[in-house]
Structures are given as structure tokens and as C-alpha cells.
mmCIF file of C-alpha atoms in Angstrom:
data_model
loop_
_atom_site.group_PDB
_atom_site.id
_atom_site.type_symbol
_atom_site.label_atom_id
_atom_site.label_comp_id
_atom_site.label_asym_id
_atom_site.label_seq_id
_atom_site.Cartn_x
_atom_site.Cartn_y
_atom_site.Cartn_z
ATOM 1 C CA ASP A 1 -68.552 -40.292 21.090
ATOM 2 C CA THR A 2 -67.978 -43.309 18.853
ATOM 3 C CA GLY A 3 -70.567 -42.509 16.193
ATOM 4 C CA VAL A 4 -70.036 -41.567 12.569
ATOM 5 C CA SER A 5 -68.625 -38.076 12.180
ATOM 6 C CA GLN A 6 -68.576 -35.811 9.136
ATOM 7 C CA ASP A 7 -66.705 -32.625 8.405
ATOM 8 C CA PRO A 8 -67.571 -29.925 7.614
ATOM 9 C CA ARG A 9 -71.201 -29.740 8.714
ATOM 10 C CA HIS A 10 -71.916 -26.920 6.298
ATOM 11 C CA LYS A 11 -70.190 -25.758 3.147
ATOM 12 C CA ILE A 12 -71.103 -22.803 0.965
ATOM 13 C CA THR A 13 -69.231 -22.521 -2.292
ATOM 14 C CA LYS A 14 -69.456 -20.749 -5.619
ATOM 15 C CA ARG A 15 -70.314 -22.588 -8.784
ATOM 16 C CA GLY A 16 -67.225 -24.016 -10.422
ATOM 17 C CA GLN A 17 -65.240 -24.477 -7.215
ATOM 18 C CA ASN A 18 -64.070 -27.837 -5.887
ATOM 19 C CA VAL A 19 -65.162 -29.126 -2.489
ATOM 20 C CA THR A 20 -64.099 -32.081 -0.349
ATOM 21 C CA PHE A 21 -65.983 -33.714 2.502
ATOM 22 C CA ARG A 22 -64.662 -36.137 5.086
ATOM 23 C CA CYS A 23 -66.336 -39.034 6.866
ATOM 24 C CA ASP A 24 -64.989 -40.940 9.868
ATOM 25 C CA PRO A 25 -66.949 -44.157 10.352
ATOM 26 C CA ILE A 26 -67.455 -46.152 13.526
ATOM 27 C CA SER A 27 -64.027 -47.670 14.094
ATOM 28 C CA GLU A 28 -64.818 -51.376 13.723
ATOM 29 C CA HIS A 29 -67.056 -50.919 10.673
ATOM 30 C CA ASN A 30 -65.526 -52.131 7.413
ATOM 31 C CA ARG A 31 -68.352 -50.942 5.152
ATOM 32 C CA LEU A 32 -68.857 -47.277 4.351
ATOM 33 C CA TYR A 33 -71.548 -45.665 2.218
ATOM 34 C CA TRP A 34 -72.187 -42.193 0.805
ATOM 35 C CA TYR A 35 -75.714 -40.971 0.180
ATOM 36 C CA ARG A 36 -77.142 -37.672 -1.045
ATOM 37 C CA GLN A 37 -80.414 -36.168 0.114
ATOM 38 C CA THR A 38 -82.226 -33.329 -1.617
ATOM 39 C CA LEU A 39 -85.243 -31.434 -0.351
ATOM 40 C CA GLY A 40 -88.365 -33.559 -0.091
ATOM 41 C CA GLN A 41 -86.581 -36.770 -0.986
ATOM 42 C CA GLY A 42 -85.106 -39.659 0.922
ATOM 43 C CA PRO A 43 -81.368 -40.310 0.871
ATOM 44 C CA GLU A 44 -80.090 -41.752 -2.420
ATOM 45 C CA PHE A 45 -77.142 -44.116 -2.650
ATOM 46 C CA LEU A 46 -73.966 -42.736 -4.221
ATOM 47 C CA THR A 47 -71.141 -45.176 -3.544
ATOM 48 C CA TYR A 48 -69.938 -47.973 -1.279
ATOM 49 C CA PHE A 49 -66.600 -49.105 0.151
ATOM 50 C CA GLN A 50 -65.657 -52.365 1.752
ATOM 51 C CA ASN A 51 -62.422 -51.617 3.545
ATOM 52 C CA GLU A 52 -60.421 -49.570 1.024
ATOM 53 C CA ALA A 53 -62.087 -51.000 -2.086
ATOM 54 C CA GLN A 54 -64.776 -48.952 -3.810
ATOM 55 C CA LEU A 55 -67.159 -51.682 -4.920
ATOM 56 C CA GLU A 56 -70.014 -49.765 -6.488
ATOM 57 C CA LYS A 57 -70.857 -46.311 -7.768
ATOM 58 C CA SER A 58 -74.350 -45.100 -8.554
ATOM 59 C CA ARG A 59 -75.063 -43.530 -11.920
ATOM 60 C CA LEU A 60 -75.888 -40.446 -9.836
ATOM 61 C CA LEU A 61 -72.142 -40.129 -9.292
ATOM 62 C CA SER A 62 -70.989 -38.201 -12.348
ATOM 63 C CA ASP A 63 -67.336 -38.006 -13.351
ATOM 64 C CA ARG A 64 -67.073 -34.770 -11.341
ATOM 65 C CA PHE A 65 -67.435 -36.831 -8.181
ATOM 66 C CA SER A 66 -64.692 -38.965 -6.701
ATOM 67 C CA ALA A 67 -64.525 -40.845 -3.431
ATOM 68 C CA GLU A 68 -61.651 -42.501 -1.639
ATOM 69 C CA ARG A 69 -61.049 -44.550 1.458
ATOM 70 C CA PRO A 70 -57.267 -44.844 1.382
ATOM 71 C CA LYS A 71 -56.587 -47.006 4.418
ATOM 72 C CA GLY A 72 -59.982 -48.492 4.968
ATOM 73 C CA SER A 73 -60.730 -45.987 7.716
ATOM 74 C CA PHE A 74 -61.933 -42.439 6.915
ATOM 75 C CA SER A 75 -63.323 -41.552 3.508
ATOM 76 C CA THR A 76 -63.388 -38.397 1.401
ATOM 77 C CA LEU A 77 -65.885 -37.302 -1.229
ATOM 78 C CA GLU A 78 -64.712 -34.657 -3.677
ATOM 79 C CA ILE A 79 -66.887 -32.726 -6.091
ATOM 80 C CA GLN A 80 -65.074 -30.881 -8.856
ATOM 81 C CA ARG A 81 -66.498 -27.898 -10.733
ATOM 82 C CA THR A 82 -69.566 -27.719 -8.513
ATOM 83 C CA GLU A 83 -72.950 -26.935 -10.040
ATOM 84 C CA GLN A 84 -76.060 -25.537 -8.385
ATOM 85 C CA GLY A 85 -77.682 -28.959 -8.764
ATOM 86 C CA ASP A 86 -75.061 -30.379 -6.406
ATOM 87 C CA SER A 87 -76.663 -28.503 -3.505
ATOM 88 C CA ALA A 88 -77.816 -31.194 -1.111
ATOM 89 C CA MET A 89 -77.107 -32.930 2.190
ATOM 90 C CA TYR A 90 -74.294 -35.464 1.785
ATOM 91 C CA LEU A 91 -74.608 -38.318 4.252
ATOM 92 C CA CYS A 92 -72.109 -40.965 5.241
ATOM 93 C CA ALA A 93 -73.064 -44.261 6.878
ATOM 94 C CA SER A 94 -71.107 -47.225 8.156
ATOM 95 C CA THR A 95 -71.816 -50.777 9.180
ATOM 96 C CA ALA A 96 -70.130 -54.038 10.011
ATOM 97 C CA VAL A 97 -73.174 -55.997 8.891
ATOM 98 C CA GLY A 98 -76.864 -55.147 8.810
ATOM 99 C CA THR A 99 -77.906 -51.801 10.217
ATOM 100 C CA GLN A 100 -76.259 -48.697 8.766
ATOM 101 C CA TYR A 101 -75.502 -45.859 11.152
ATOM 102 C CA PHE A 102 -75.453 -42.380 9.705
ATOM 103 C CA GLY A 103 -73.367 -39.345 10.430
ATOM 104 C CA PRO A 104 -74.839 -35.846 10.829
ATOM 105 C CA GLY A 105 -74.264 -34.993 7.175
ATOM 106 C CA THR A 106 -72.604 -32.137 5.293
ATOM 107 C CA ARG A 107 -74.967 -29.509 3.918
ATOM 108 C CA LEU A 108 -73.592 -28.177 0.618
ATOM 109 C CA THR A 109 -74.905 -24.962 -0.872
ATOM 110 C CA VAL A 110 -73.638 -23.986 -4.308
ATOM 111 C CA LEU A 111 -74.254 -20.333 -5.173
ATOM 112 C CA ASP B 1 -88.769 -45.798 -10.454
ATOM 113 C CA GLN B 2 -89.667 -45.410 -6.781
ATOM 114 C CA GLN B 3 -89.087 -48.857 -5.298
ATOM 115 C CA VAL B 4 -89.965 -47.763 -1.759
ATOM 116 C CA LYS B 5 -93.007 -45.551 -1.331
ATOM 117 C CA GLN B 6 -94.343 -43.593 1.589
ATOM 118 C CA ASN B 7 -97.595 -42.214 0.287
ATOM 119 C CA SER B 8 -98.437 -40.023 3.262
ATOM 120 C CA PRO B 9 -96.167 -36.983 3.323
ATOM 121 C CA SER B 10 -97.459 -35.940 6.738
ATOM 122 C CA LEU B 11 -99.341 -37.224 9.764
ATOM 123 C CA SER B 12 -100.631 -35.455 12.860
ATOM 124 C CA VAL B 13 -101.395 -37.408 16.035
ATOM 125 C CA GLN B 14 -102.324 -36.388 19.543
ATOM 126 C CA GLU B 15 -99.926 -37.110 22.368
ATOM 127 C CA GLY B 16 -100.627 -40.485 23.942
ATOM 128 C CA ARG B 17 -102.374 -41.900 20.879
ATOM 129 C CA ILE B 18 -100.986 -44.389 18.357
ATOM 130 C CA SER B 19 -99.028 -43.226 15.320
ATOM 131 C CA ILE B 20 -99.097 -45.531 12.304
ATOM 132 C CA LEU B 21 -96.687 -44.853 9.453
ATOM 133 C CA ASN B 22 -96.954 -46.883 6.278
ATOM 134 C CA CYS B 23 -94.524 -47.983 3.594
ATOM 135 C CA ASP B 24 -94.926 -49.997 0.394
ATOM 136 C CA TYR B 25 -92.217 -51.559 -1.749
ATOM 137 C CA THR B 26 -92.131 -53.046 -5.208
ATOM 138 C CA ASN B 27 -88.847 -54.984 -5.359
ATOM 139 C CA SER B 28 -89.425 -58.569 -4.241
ATOM 140 C CA MET B 29 -85.658 -58.967 -3.713
ATOM 141 C CA PHE B 30 -85.762 -56.721 -0.650
ATOM 142 C CA ASP B 31 -85.331 -58.836 2.480
ATOM 143 C CA TYR B 32 -84.370 -56.371 5.193
ATOM 144 C CA PHE B 33 -86.318 -53.283 6.182
ATOM 145 C CA LEU B 34 -85.491 -50.403 8.471
ATOM 146 C CA TRP B 35 -87.093 -47.280 9.869
ATOM 147 C CA TYR B 36 -85.077 -44.146 10.484
ATOM 148 C CA LYS B 37 -86.067 -40.932 12.209
ATOM 149 C CA LYS B 38 -84.646 -37.624 11.049
ATOM 150 C CA TYR B 39 -84.599 -34.192 12.614
ATOM 151 C CA PRO B 40 -83.778 -31.131 10.472
ATOM 152 C CA ALA B 41 -80.062 -30.616 9.809
ATOM 153 C CA GLU B 42 -79.177 -34.019 11.293
ATOM 154 C CA GLY B 43 -78.472 -37.435 9.834
ATOM 155 C CA PRO B 44 -81.045 -40.243 10.007
ATOM 156 C CA THR B 45 -81.181 -42.086 13.330
ATOM 157 C CA PHE B 46 -81.878 -45.814 13.267
ATOM 158 C CA LEU B 47 -85.104 -46.823 15.026
ATOM 159 C CA ILE B 48 -85.990 -50.423 14.304
ATOM 160 C CA SER B 49 -85.558 -53.076 11.640
ATOM 161 C CA ILE B 50 -87.152 -56.305 10.499
ATOM 162 C CA SER B 51 -85.951 -59.216 8.435
ATOM 163 C CA SER B 52 -88.213 -60.794 5.850
ATOM 164 C CA ILE B 53 -88.290 -64.022 7.865
ATOM 165 C CA LYS B 54 -90.340 -62.228 10.514
ATOM 166 C CA ASP B 55 -93.663 -60.418 10.399
ATOM 167 C CA LYS B 56 -93.286 -58.360 13.562
ATOM 168 C CA ASN B 57 -90.517 -56.802 15.590
ATOM 169 C CA GLU B 58 -90.992 -54.790 18.751
ATOM 170 C CA ASP B 59 -88.684 -52.449 20.645
ATOM 171 C CA GLY B 60 -90.236 -50.476 23.450
ATOM 172 C CA ARG B 61 -92.831 -48.074 22.066
ATOM 173 C CA PHE B 62 -91.941 -49.003 18.471
ATOM 174 C CA THR B 63 -93.300 -51.983 16.552
ATOM 175 C CA VAL B 64 -92.738 -52.766 12.896
ATOM 176 C CA PHE B 65 -95.088 -55.071 10.999
ATOM 177 C CA LEU B 66 -94.203 -56.682 7.677
ATOM 178 C CA ASN B 67 -96.727 -58.123 5.214
ATOM 179 C CA LYS B 68 -94.625 -59.742 2.496
ATOM 180 C CA SER B 69 -97.530 -60.792 0.319
ATOM 181 C CA ALA B 70 -98.768 -57.200 0.164
ATOM 182 C CA LYS B 71 -95.214 -55.780 0.061
ATOM 183 C CA HIS B 72 -96.200 -53.477 2.886
ATOM 184 C CA LEU B 73 -94.735 -52.527 6.224
ATOM 185 C CA SER B 74 -95.856 -50.224 8.962
ATOM 186 C CA LEU B 75 -94.353 -48.591 12.017
ATOM 187 C CA HIS B 76 -96.515 -48.231 15.117
ATOM 188 C CA ILE B 77 -95.550 -45.825 17.877
ATOM 189 C CA VAL B 78 -97.483 -46.236 21.128
ATOM 190 C CA PRO B 79 -97.912 -43.984 22.986
ATOM 191 C CA SER B 80 -96.858 -41.079 20.801
ATOM 192 C CA GLN B 81 -94.841 -38.350 22.493
ATOM 193 C CA PRO B 82 -94.045 -34.777 21.387
ATOM 194 C CA GLY B 83 -90.374 -35.759 21.028
ATOM 195 C CA ASP B 84 -91.417 -38.216 18.304
ATOM 196 C CA SER B 85 -92.159 -35.292 15.990
ATOM 197 C CA ALA B 86 -89.736 -35.747 13.084
ATOM 198 C CA VAL B 87 -89.543 -37.117 9.557
ATOM 199 C CA TYR B 88 -89.638 -40.904 9.394
ATOM 200 C CA PHE B 89 -87.999 -42.787 6.534
ATOM 201 C CA CYS B 90 -88.632 -46.344 5.514
ATOM 202 C CA ALA B 91 -85.631 -48.083 3.916
ATOM 203 C CA ALA B 92 -85.048 -51.465 2.331
ATOM 204 C CA SER B 93 -82.126 -53.591 1.257
ATOM 205 C CA GLY B 94 -81.668 -57.001 -0.304
ATOM 206 C CA SER B 95 -78.914 -59.572 -0.420
ATOM 207 C CA ASN B 96 -79.654 -60.061 -4.096
ATOM 208 C CA THR B 97 -80.022 -56.432 -5.156
ATOM 209 C CA GLY B 98 -76.400 -55.807 -5.987
ATOM 210 C CA THR B 99 -74.449 -53.723 -3.528
ATOM 211 C CA ALA B 100 -74.288 -55.373 -0.144
ATOM 212 C CA SER B 101 -76.791 -53.669 2.113
ATOM 213 C CA LYS B 102 -77.269 -50.613 -0.108
ATOM 214 C CA LEU B 103 -80.377 -48.902 1.264
ATOM 215 C CA THR B 104 -83.260 -47.689 -0.864
ATOM 216 C CA PHE B 105 -85.295 -45.044 0.947
ATOM 217 C CA GLY B 106 -88.825 -43.783 0.694
ATOM 218 C CA THR B 107 -89.559 -40.059 0.547
ATOM 219 C CA GLY B 108 -90.449 -39.811 4.223
ATOM 220 C CA THR B 109 -93.475 -39.015 6.372
ATOM 221 C CA ARG B 110 -93.443 -35.986 8.638
ATOM 222 C CA LEU B 111 -95.009 -36.891 11.975
ATOM 223 C CA GLN B 112 -96.277 -34.162 14.248
ATOM 224 C CA VAL B 113 -97.361 -35.131 17.735
ATOM 225 C CA THR B 114 -99.610 -32.495 19.243
ATOM 226 C CA LEU B 115 -100.351 -31.820 22.885
#
């Protein structure tokens, strides 16, 4: 399977804990995106990498959020001091140009 | 500010008939449009796209129509099948909207295809 993969698929955590998600894009794709989807809404853009450079962050991405793509391959998204409002599906997508292909997402539940 | 709007939250269609899903946008800088299909607990799956230089793109049972003057696009599924039952998202991006290819999504339309 050469699609986008994400790990874990589900994460339940207590408020105040830190969580980290991983995304492995399609291997030849140099662009990687993180989106967040809440109930009843479409995915919303969080941040974007071209190779290892993080080129844009949405204002949705508070200072508790940090993303990395250290070698231009996989990426991690960390949320510090989680809040109940962080509960959502976190989606990763990758592309070389044009169409973005999405991973299965990580469902975060903050209790 | 909802730049991409899907005003019908749900649609029910009989198997074999045509499904028409609609999408409106407000940002004239958008020049590339996509439709994604999403099942519960899965990521969006790409269906079909259209560039603003075209007004129609067809792929099997799926056709997307773009009316730039009305800032409107639609997805036609013919014939509809029970396996098409899912939530459909319209998305848009623009070369002049900042982040390269950042997608702006609508809120989705839940399609149910009945027997």
C-alpha cells in the first residue's frame, strides 16, 4: 500500500496531556498538509510543508500546536496541554502537484 | 467567512437515478476544484477535479460541471449506486490564494442512495 498513512488511528487522552501524531506521505510527494475536521464541518487547513520547510501555519494553529517534517519525509503534529476543544479528526494529505491525497486520519478525544 | 458552501446537508436518491450535488464559492481567486467522498472514520477519498479553464470533466459515472460566472459547481453521479452513500465534500484552491494548493472545503452533503 503506497497511500498516506497516519498513526495512531485513535487517541484518547485526558485534558492537559500532550499528544503526538505521525503522518507518512506518499513517497514521491514533496508537499504535506495537516487539516482538522470537527463534527459537521469540512476539513480546515492547519499547516503546510514543502520538503522540510514549514511554509504556512493557519491561525487555527495555536502556540500549543507544533508540526515538524525533519527530513522532508514523515511529519509529526504535537499538541501540548490538550483541551476538550482539540477533540477532532486530524487529517494529513500529500501531493506532488495538484490533487491532494488524504490519509485515514487520527481521531483525538480529549476527556 | 465560508468561502465554499454546500447548502444541502443531505440528499436521498433512488438507486439507478442521477445524484446532483451542488457547491458555491465566493473567492474569485479559486482556480482548481475537487470533489472528495468520505466514509465515517476514514479520510476523504479523491473523486474528480476540474480546472477553471474547463467547464466540464467526466470520469466514468462522475461528471463535474463548473460555471465560473455563477461561481457554482456541481457533481453528477449517474447511475447512483448504494455504495455511493457517503458524505461528499467540495474543495477549492487557488494559485493566488497564498499557500500553494491549500484546500478550502465546504461543509459536506450526505448522500444516501436507496434501493
